[in-house]
Coordinates of C-alpha atoms and ligand atoms in Angstrom, one line a residue:
Chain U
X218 CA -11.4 18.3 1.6
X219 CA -9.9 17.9 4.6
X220 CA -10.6 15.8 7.2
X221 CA -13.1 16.2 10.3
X222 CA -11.9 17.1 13.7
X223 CA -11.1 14.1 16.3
X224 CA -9.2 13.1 19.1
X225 CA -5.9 11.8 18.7
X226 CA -4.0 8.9 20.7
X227 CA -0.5 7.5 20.6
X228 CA -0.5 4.1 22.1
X229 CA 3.0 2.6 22.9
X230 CA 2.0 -1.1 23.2
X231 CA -0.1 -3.1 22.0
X232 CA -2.0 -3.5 25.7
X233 CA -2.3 0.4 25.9
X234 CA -3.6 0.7 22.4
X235 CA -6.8 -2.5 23.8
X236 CA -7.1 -0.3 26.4
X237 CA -7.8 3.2 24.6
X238 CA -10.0 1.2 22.5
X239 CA -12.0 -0.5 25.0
X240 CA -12.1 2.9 27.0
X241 CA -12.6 4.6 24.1
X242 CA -15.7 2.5 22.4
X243 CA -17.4 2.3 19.0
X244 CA -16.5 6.3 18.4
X245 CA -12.3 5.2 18.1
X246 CA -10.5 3.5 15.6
X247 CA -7.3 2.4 15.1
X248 CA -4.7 4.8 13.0
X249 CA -1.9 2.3 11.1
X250 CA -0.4 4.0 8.1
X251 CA -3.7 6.0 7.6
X252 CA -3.6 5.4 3.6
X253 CA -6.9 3.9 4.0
X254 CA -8.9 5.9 7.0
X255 CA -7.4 9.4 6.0
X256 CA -8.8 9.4 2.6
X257 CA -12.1 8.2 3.4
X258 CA -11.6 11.1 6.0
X259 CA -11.0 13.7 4.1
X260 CA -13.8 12.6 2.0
X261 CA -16.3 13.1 5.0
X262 CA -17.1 9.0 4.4
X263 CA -15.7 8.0 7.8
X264 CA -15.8 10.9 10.8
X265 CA -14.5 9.1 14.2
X266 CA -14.6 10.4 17.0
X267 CA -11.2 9.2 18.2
X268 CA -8.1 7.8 16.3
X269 CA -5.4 5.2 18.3
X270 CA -2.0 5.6 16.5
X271 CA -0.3 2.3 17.0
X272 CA 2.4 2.8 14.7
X273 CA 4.9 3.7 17.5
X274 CA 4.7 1.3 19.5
X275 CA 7.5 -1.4 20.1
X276 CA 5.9 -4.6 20.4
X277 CA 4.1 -4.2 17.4
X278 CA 7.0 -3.1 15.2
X279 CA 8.7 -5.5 12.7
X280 CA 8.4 -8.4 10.2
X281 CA 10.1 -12.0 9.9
X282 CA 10.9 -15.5 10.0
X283 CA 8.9 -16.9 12.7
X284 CA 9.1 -20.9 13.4
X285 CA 8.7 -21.7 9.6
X286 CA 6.0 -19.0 9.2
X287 CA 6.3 -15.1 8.6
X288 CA 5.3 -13.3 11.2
X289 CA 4.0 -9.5 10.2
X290 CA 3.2 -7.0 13.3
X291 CA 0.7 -4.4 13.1
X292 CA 3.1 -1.7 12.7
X293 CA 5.0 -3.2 9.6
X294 CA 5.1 -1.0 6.8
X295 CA 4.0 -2.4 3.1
X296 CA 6.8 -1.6 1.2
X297 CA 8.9 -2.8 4.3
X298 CA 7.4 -6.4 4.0
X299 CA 7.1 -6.4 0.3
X300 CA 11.7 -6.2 0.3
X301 CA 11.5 -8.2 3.1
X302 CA 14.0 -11.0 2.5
X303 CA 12.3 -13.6 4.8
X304 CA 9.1 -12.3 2.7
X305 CA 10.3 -13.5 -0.4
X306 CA 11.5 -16.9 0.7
X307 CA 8.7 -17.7 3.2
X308 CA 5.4 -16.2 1.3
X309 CA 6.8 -15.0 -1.9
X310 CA 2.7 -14.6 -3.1
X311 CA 2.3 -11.4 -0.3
X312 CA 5.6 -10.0 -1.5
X313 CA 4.1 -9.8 -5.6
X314 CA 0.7 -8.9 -3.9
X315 CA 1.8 -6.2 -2.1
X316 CA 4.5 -4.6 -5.0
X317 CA 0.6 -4.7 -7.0
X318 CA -1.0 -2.4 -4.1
X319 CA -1.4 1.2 -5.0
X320 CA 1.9 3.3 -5.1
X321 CA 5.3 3.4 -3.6
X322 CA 4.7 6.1 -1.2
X323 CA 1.4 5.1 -0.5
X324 CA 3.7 1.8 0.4
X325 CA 5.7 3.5 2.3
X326 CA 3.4 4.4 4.8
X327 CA 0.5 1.6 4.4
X328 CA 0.3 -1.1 6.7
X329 CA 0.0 -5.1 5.4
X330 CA -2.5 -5.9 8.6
X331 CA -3.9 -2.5 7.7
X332 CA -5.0 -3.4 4.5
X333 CA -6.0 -6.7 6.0
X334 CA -8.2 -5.2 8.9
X335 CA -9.6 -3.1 6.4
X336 CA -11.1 -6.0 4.3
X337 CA -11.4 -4.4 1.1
X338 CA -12.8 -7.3 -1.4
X339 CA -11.0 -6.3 -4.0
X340 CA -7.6 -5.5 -2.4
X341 CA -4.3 -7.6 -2.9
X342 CA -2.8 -8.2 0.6
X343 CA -6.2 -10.2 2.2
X344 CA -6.3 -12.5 -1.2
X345 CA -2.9 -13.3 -0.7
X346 CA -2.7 -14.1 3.0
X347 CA -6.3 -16.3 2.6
X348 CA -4.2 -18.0 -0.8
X349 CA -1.2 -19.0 1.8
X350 CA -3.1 -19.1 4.8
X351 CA -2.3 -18.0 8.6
X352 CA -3.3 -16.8 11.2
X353 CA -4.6 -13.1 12.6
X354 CA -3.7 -12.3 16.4
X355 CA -6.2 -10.3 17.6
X356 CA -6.1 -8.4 21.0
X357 CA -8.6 -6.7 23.3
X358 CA -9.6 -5.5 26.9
X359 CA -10.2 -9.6 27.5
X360 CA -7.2 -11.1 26.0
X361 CA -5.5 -12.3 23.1
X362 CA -7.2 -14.6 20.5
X363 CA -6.1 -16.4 17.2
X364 CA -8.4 -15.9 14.1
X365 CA -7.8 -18.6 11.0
X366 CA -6.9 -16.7 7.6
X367 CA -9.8 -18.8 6.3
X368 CA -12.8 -17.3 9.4
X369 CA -11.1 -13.5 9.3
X370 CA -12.7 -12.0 6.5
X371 CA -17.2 -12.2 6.8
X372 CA -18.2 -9.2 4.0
X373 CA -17.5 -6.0 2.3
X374 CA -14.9 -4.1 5.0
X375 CA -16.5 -6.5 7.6
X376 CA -13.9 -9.1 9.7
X377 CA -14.5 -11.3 12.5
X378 CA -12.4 -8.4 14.8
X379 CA -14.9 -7.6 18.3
X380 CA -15.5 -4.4 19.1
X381 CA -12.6 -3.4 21.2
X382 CA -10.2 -5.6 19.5
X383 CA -7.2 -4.7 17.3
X384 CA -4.8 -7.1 15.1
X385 CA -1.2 -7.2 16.6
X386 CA 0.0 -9.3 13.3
X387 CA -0.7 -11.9 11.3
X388 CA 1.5 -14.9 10.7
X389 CA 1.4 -16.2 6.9
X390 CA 2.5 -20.0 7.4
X391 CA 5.1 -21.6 5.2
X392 CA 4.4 -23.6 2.6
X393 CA 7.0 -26.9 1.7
X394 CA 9.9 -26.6 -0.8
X395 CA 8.3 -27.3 -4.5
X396 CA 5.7 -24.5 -3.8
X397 CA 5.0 -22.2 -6.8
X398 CA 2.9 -19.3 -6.5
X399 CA 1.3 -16.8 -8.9
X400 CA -0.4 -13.7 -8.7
X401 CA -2.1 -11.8 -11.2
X402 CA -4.3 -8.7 -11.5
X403 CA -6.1 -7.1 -14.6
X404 CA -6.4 -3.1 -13.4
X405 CA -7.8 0.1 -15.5
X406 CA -3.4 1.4 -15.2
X407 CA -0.9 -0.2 -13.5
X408 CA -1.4 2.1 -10.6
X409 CA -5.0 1.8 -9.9
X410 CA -7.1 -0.7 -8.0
X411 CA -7.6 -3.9 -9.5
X412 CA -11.1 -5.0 -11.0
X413 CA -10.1 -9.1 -10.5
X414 CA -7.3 -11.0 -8.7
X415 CA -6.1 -14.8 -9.0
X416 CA -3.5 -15.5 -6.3
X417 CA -2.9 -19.3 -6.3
X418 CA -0.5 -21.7 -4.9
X419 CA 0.6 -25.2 -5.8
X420 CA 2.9 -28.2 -4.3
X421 CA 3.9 -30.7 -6.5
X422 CA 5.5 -34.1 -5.9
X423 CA 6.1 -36.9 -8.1
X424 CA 5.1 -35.4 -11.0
X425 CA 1.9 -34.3 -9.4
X426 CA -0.4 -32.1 -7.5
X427 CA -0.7 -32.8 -4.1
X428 CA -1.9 -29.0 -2.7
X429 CA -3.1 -26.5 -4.2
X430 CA -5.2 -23.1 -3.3
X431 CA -7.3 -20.8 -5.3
X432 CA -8.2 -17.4 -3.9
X433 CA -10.1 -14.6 -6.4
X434 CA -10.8 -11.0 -5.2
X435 CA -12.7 -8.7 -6.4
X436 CA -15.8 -10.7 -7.4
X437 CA -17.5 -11.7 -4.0
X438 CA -17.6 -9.3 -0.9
X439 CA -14.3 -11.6 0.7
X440 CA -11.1 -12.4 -0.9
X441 CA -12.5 -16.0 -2.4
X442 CA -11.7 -19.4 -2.0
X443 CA -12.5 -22.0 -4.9
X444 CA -13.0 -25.3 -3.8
X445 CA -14.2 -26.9 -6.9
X446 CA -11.2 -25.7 -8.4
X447 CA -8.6 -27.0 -5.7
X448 CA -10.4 -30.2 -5.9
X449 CA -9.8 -30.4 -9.6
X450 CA -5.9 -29.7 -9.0
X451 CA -5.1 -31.8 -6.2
X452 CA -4.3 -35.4 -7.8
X453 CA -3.8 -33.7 -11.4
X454 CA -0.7 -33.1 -13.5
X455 CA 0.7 -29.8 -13.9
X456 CA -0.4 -28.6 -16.6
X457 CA -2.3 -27.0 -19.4
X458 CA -5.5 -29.2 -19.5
X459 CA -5.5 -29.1 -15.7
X460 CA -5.3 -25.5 -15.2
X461 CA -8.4 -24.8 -17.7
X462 CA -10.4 -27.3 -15.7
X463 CA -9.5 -25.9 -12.8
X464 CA -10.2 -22.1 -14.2
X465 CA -13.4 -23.0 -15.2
X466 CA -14.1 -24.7 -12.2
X467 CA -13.3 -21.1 -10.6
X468 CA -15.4 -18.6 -12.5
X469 CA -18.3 -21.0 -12.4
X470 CA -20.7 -20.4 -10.3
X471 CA -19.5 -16.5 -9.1
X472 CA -21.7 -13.8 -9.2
X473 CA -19.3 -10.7 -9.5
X474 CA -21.3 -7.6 -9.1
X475 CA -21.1 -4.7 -11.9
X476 CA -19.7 -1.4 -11.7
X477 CA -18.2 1.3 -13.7
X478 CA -15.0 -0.7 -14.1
X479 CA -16.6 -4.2 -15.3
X480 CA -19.5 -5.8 -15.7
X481 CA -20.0 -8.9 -13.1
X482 CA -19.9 -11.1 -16.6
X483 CA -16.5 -9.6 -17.5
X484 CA -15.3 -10.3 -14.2
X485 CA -16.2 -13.6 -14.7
X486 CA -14.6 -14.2 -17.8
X487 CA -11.5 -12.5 -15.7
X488 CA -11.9 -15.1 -12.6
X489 CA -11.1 -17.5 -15.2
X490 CA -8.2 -16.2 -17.3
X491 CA -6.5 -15.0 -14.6
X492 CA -6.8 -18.3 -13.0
X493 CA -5.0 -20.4 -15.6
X494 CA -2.4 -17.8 -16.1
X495 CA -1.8 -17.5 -12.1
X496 CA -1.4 -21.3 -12.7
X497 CA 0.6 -21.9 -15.2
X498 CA 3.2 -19.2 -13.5
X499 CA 2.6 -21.2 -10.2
X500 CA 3.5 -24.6 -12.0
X501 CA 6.7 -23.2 -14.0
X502 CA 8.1 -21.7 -10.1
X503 CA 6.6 -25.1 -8.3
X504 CA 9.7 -27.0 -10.1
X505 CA 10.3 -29.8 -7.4
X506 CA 9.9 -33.5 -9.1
X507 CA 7.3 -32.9 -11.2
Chain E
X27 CA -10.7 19.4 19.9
X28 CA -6.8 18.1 20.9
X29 CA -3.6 19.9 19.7
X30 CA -0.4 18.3 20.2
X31 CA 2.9 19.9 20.6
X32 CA 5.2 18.4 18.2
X33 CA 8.6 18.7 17.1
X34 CA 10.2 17.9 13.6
X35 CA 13.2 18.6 11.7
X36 CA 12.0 20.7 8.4
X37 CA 15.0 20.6 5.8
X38 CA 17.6 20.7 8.8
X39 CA 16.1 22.7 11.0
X40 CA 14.3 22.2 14.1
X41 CA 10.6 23.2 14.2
X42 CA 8.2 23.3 17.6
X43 CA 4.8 23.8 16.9
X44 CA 1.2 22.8 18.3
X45 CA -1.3 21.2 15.9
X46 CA -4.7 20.5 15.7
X47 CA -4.9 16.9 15.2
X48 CA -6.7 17.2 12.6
X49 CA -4.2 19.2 10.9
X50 CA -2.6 17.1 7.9
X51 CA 0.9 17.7 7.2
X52 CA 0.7 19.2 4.0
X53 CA -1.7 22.1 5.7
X54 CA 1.1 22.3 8.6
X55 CA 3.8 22.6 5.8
X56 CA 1.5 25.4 3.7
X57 CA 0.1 27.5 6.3
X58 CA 1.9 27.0 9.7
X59 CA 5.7 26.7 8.3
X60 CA 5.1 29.0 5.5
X61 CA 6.3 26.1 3.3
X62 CA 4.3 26.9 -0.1
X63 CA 6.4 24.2 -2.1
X64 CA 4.3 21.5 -1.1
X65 CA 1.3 21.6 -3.5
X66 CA -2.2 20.4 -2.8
X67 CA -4.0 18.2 -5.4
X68 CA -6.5 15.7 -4.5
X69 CA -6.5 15.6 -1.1
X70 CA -6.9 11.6 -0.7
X71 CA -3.4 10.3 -1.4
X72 CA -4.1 9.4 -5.8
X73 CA -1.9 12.4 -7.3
X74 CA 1.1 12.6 -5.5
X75 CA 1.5 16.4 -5.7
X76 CA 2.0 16.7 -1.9
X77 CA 5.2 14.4 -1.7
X78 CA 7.8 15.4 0.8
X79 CA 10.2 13.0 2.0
X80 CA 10.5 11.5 5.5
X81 CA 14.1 10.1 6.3
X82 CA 14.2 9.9 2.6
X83 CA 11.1 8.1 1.7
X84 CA 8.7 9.5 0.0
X85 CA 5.1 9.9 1.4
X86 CA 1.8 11.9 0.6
X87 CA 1.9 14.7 2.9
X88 CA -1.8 14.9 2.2
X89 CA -2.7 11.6 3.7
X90 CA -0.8 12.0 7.0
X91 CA -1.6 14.2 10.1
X92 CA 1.2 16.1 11.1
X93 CA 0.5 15.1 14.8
X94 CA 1.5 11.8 13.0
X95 CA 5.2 12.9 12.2
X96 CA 6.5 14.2 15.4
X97 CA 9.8 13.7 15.3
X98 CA 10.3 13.4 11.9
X99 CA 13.2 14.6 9.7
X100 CA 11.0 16.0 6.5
X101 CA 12.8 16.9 3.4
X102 CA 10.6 19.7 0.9
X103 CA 11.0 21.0 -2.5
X104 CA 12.7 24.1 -0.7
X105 CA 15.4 21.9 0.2
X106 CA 17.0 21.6 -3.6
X107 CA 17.8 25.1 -3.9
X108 CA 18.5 26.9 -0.3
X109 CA 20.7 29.2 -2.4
X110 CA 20.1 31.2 -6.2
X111 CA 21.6 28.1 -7.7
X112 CA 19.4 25.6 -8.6
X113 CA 20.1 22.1 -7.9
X114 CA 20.7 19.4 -10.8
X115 CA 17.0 17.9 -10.6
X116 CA 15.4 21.5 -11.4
X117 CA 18.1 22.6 -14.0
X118 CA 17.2 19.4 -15.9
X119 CA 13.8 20.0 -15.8
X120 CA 13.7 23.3 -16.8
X121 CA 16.4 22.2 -19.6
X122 CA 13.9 19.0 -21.3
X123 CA 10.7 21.3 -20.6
X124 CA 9.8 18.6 -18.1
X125 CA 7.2 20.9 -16.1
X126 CA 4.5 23.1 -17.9
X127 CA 2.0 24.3 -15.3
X128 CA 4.4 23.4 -13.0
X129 CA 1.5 21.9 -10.3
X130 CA 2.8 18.3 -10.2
X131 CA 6.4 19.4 -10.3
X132 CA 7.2 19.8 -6.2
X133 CA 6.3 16.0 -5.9
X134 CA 7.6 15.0 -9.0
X135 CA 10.9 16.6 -8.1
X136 CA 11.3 14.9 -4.8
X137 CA 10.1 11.5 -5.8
X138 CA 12.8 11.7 -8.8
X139 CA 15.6 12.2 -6.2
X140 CA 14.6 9.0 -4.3
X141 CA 14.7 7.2 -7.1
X142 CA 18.3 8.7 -8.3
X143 CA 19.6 8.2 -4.6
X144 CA 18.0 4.3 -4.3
X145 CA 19.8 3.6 -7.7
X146 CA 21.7 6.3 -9.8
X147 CA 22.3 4.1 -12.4
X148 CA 18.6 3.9 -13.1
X149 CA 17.3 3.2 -16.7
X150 CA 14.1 5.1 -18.6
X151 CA 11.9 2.4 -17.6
X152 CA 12.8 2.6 -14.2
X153 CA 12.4 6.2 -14.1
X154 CA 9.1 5.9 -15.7
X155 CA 8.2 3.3 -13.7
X156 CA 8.9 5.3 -10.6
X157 CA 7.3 8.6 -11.7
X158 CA 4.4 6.6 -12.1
X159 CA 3.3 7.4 -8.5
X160 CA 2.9 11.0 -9.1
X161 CA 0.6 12.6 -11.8
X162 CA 1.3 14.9 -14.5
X163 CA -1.9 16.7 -16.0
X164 CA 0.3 18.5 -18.6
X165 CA 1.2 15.0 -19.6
X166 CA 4.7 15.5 -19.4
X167 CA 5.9 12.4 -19.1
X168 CA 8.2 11.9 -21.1
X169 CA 10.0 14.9 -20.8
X170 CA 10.1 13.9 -17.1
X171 CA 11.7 10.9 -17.8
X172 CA 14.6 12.7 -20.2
X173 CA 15.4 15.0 -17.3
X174 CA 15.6 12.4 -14.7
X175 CA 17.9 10.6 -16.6
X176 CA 20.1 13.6 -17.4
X177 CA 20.1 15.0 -13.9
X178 CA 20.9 11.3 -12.3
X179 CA 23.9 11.4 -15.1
X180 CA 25.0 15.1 -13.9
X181 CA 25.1 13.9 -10.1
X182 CA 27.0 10.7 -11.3
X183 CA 29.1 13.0 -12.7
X184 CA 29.2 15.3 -9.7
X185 CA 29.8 12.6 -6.9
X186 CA 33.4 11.3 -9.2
Ligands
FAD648 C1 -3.6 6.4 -3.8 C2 -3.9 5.1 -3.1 C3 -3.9 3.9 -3.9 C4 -4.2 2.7 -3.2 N1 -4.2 1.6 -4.0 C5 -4.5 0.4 -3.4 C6 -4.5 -0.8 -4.1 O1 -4.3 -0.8 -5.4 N2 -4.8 -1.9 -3.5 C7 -4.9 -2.0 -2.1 O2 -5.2 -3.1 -1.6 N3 -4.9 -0.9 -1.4 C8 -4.7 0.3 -2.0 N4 -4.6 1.5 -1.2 C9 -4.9 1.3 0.3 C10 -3.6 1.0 1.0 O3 -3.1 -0.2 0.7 C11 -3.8 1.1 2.6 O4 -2.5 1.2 3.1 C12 -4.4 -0.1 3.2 O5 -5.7 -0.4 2.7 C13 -4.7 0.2 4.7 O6 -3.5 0.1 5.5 P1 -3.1 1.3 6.5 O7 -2.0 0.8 7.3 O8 -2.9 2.5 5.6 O9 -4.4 1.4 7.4 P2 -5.3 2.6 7.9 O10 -5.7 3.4 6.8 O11 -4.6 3.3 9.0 O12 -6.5 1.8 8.4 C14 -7.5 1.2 7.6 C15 -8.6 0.6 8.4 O13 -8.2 -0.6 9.1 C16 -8.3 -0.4 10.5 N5 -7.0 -1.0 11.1 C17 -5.8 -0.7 10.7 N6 -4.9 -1.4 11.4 C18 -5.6 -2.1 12.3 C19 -5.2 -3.1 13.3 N7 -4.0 -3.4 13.5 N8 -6.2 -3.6 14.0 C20 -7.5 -3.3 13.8 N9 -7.9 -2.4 12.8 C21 -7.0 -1.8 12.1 C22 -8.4 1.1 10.7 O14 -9.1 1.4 11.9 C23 -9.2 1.5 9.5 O15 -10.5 1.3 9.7 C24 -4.4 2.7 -1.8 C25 -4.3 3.9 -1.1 C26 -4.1 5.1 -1.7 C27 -4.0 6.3 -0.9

């Protein structure tokens, strides 16, 4: 179908695009790459009344090394981040998240704080950026604000964003050298959405675990963090009796819901294979003394 | 509701026009430019039939407004073949039968010549790999795949 008939704005900052919005009110949302808001669009699932186009505008524009962190604006496009080479040294997780995320040309055009904003439980970029951790900037008619990775995301498509506020970026902060990541997703194809995510990171040092995070999507309505499974890491050698421990420390006590893709018991059993693997992949790139 | 005078480059030439906002590219393409080359599929982004390319990059002309690309240089199918002579891409289709209906071929065409200008060196699985953003109901894969391997090999060929 095609989509409903609205009002469209081009905002060339980011202060003119919190000022549209807070003119604007509930009835106007903020365009990014679209590959999100058009669909559900054209599927009659989302009819606003006004659109804010922010993808032109300067200030928001561009992705990089930022004091030890990566800095992402509001404007940078997936595919753009995911080659990124600052990307792949400074939040390498993101980079394998985002190459996960739908399809090149969908890429091309898609946001990273897009996908973010849009808080989609199951998607790949919010996971990751909870797994590394950061920070939203968040901007409206009263000011700028700073949202932790770990207090963005509340429920299903639901963040801690005001009314009248947009994201300008997100920073992913850096984590030492003798970081390993790993990522993993089990999907219907390669190309579709995934039914369960793992996306982990650890930081060894002498021959140990000193940090670790554990963030599953797709079974709780937030990209979710497992405590009881850091808690088994941290303290622990790498390795395989320590990352079954800490598996099973993540599937238990999740209630995935069922759909037509899974059962919330298959999910489950995902949570926890997906866990170790995203581990063990973790440990082998952690390297450092251990 | 608000229209929006735009301007983009459509295969080399310069196009004026005033759009609904609503208006999504591929409709702009269709029934504004006369463009019929860009086919319609699913309407929310999943089949890639709509692909054009936008400075080279491929997108889903379906999922964009064309209010959206002002100021865009937008490459169509139309593009390959100004002339009677078809261009390398469509001659190796046609040669490994790698269309049947012929609905997915537009988008399949144009996403195969990104991936032979990003690397014309590329291998079967990267060709497959790369097609895999655009669907074939004919399930024509494979023959897909042969031709963009041949046609990347004639343009090797061609550029010495
Ligand atoms: C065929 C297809 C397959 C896909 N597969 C996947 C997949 O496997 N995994 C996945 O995660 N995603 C997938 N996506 C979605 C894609 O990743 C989107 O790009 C992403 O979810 C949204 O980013 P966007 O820039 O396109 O945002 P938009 O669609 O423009 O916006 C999405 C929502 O976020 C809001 N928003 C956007 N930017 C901001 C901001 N800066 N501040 C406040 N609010 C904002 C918008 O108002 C809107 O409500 C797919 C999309 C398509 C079309």
């Amino acid at each position: 179908m095609k989509s409903p008939p609205f009002e469209y704005h081009r905002a060339g900052s980011a202060a003119e695009a919190a000022g549209l919005l807070g003119e604007l009110g509930f009835d106007a949302r903020i365009l990014a790459g679209g590959q999100s808001l058009i669909p559900l669009m054209n599927l009659r699932l989302a009819a606003p009344g006004h659109l804010v186009d922010i993808t032109g505008a300067p200030d928001l524009a561009g992705c990089g090394a930022n004091g030890g962190g990566l800095h992402i604006g509001a404007g940078a496009r997936q595919r753009t981040v995911e080659l990124h080479a600052d990307t792949l040294a400074t939040a390498p997780v993101l980079a394998d998240a985002i190459s996960n995320a739908g399809q090149v040309p969908v890429r091309h055009q898609g946001t990273v704080v897009g996908s973010i904003a849009h808080a989609d439980p199951s998607a790949e970029m919010p996971a990751a950026f909870k797994a590394q951790g950061g920070t939203v900037t968040a901007q409206g008619a009263g000011g700028t604000r700073e949202i932790a990775s770990e207090d963005f995301f509340e429920g299903y498509f639901t963040t801690a964003l005001e009314e009248g506020e947009l994201v300008t970026a997100v920073t992913v902060d850096a984590w030492p050298a003798g970081t390993g990541h790993g990522f993993l997703e089990f999907s219907v194809t390669a190309e579709s959405w995934p039914i369960a995510l793992a996306a982990v990171l650890i930081h060894t040092s002498g021959g140990a675990i000193d940090r670790a995070s554990v963030v599953l999507g797709g079974v709780a309505e937030v990209p979710l963090r497992r405590p009881e499974a850091e808690a088994v890491l941290v303290g622990a050698e790498p390795g395989a009796e320590a990352f079954e421990a800490a598996a099973e420390a993540a599937a238990t006590g999740i209630e995935p819901l069922s759909d037509s893709f899974g059962s919330g018991a298959y999910r489950k059993k995902l949570a926890r294979v997906l866990t170790r693997r995203a581990l063990t992949t973790a440990a082998e790139r952690a390297g450092g003394d251990a | 509701m608000s229209t929006h005078d735009i301007t983009v480059t459509i295969n080399g030439a310069m196009t004026s026009a005033n759009v609904e906002s609503r208006r999504s590219l591929a409709d702009f393409l269709r029934h504004d430019v006369g463009l019929v080359g860009t086919h319609i599929g699913c309407e929310q982004g999943a089949c890639g039939a709509c692909t054009v390319l936008i400075g080279g990059r491929s997108v889903r002309s379906c999922i964009m407004f064309a209010v959206q690309a002002d100021g865009a240089d937008i490459q169509t199918v139309e593009s390959l073949a100004p002339g009677a002579e078809m261009h390398p891409l469509q001659e190796a289709f046609r040669r490994h039968q790698g269309l049947q209906c012929g609905f997915c071929t537009p988008g399949m065409l144009l996403r195969s010549l990104e991936l032979i200008n990003d690397n014309p060196d590329l291998t079967a699985e990267e060709a497959r790999e790369g097609i895999s953003s655009n669907m074939c109901r004919c399930t024509g894969y494979q023959y897909i795949v042969d031709a963009v391997l041949d046609a990347a090999a004639e343009m090797r060929a061609e550029e010495g």
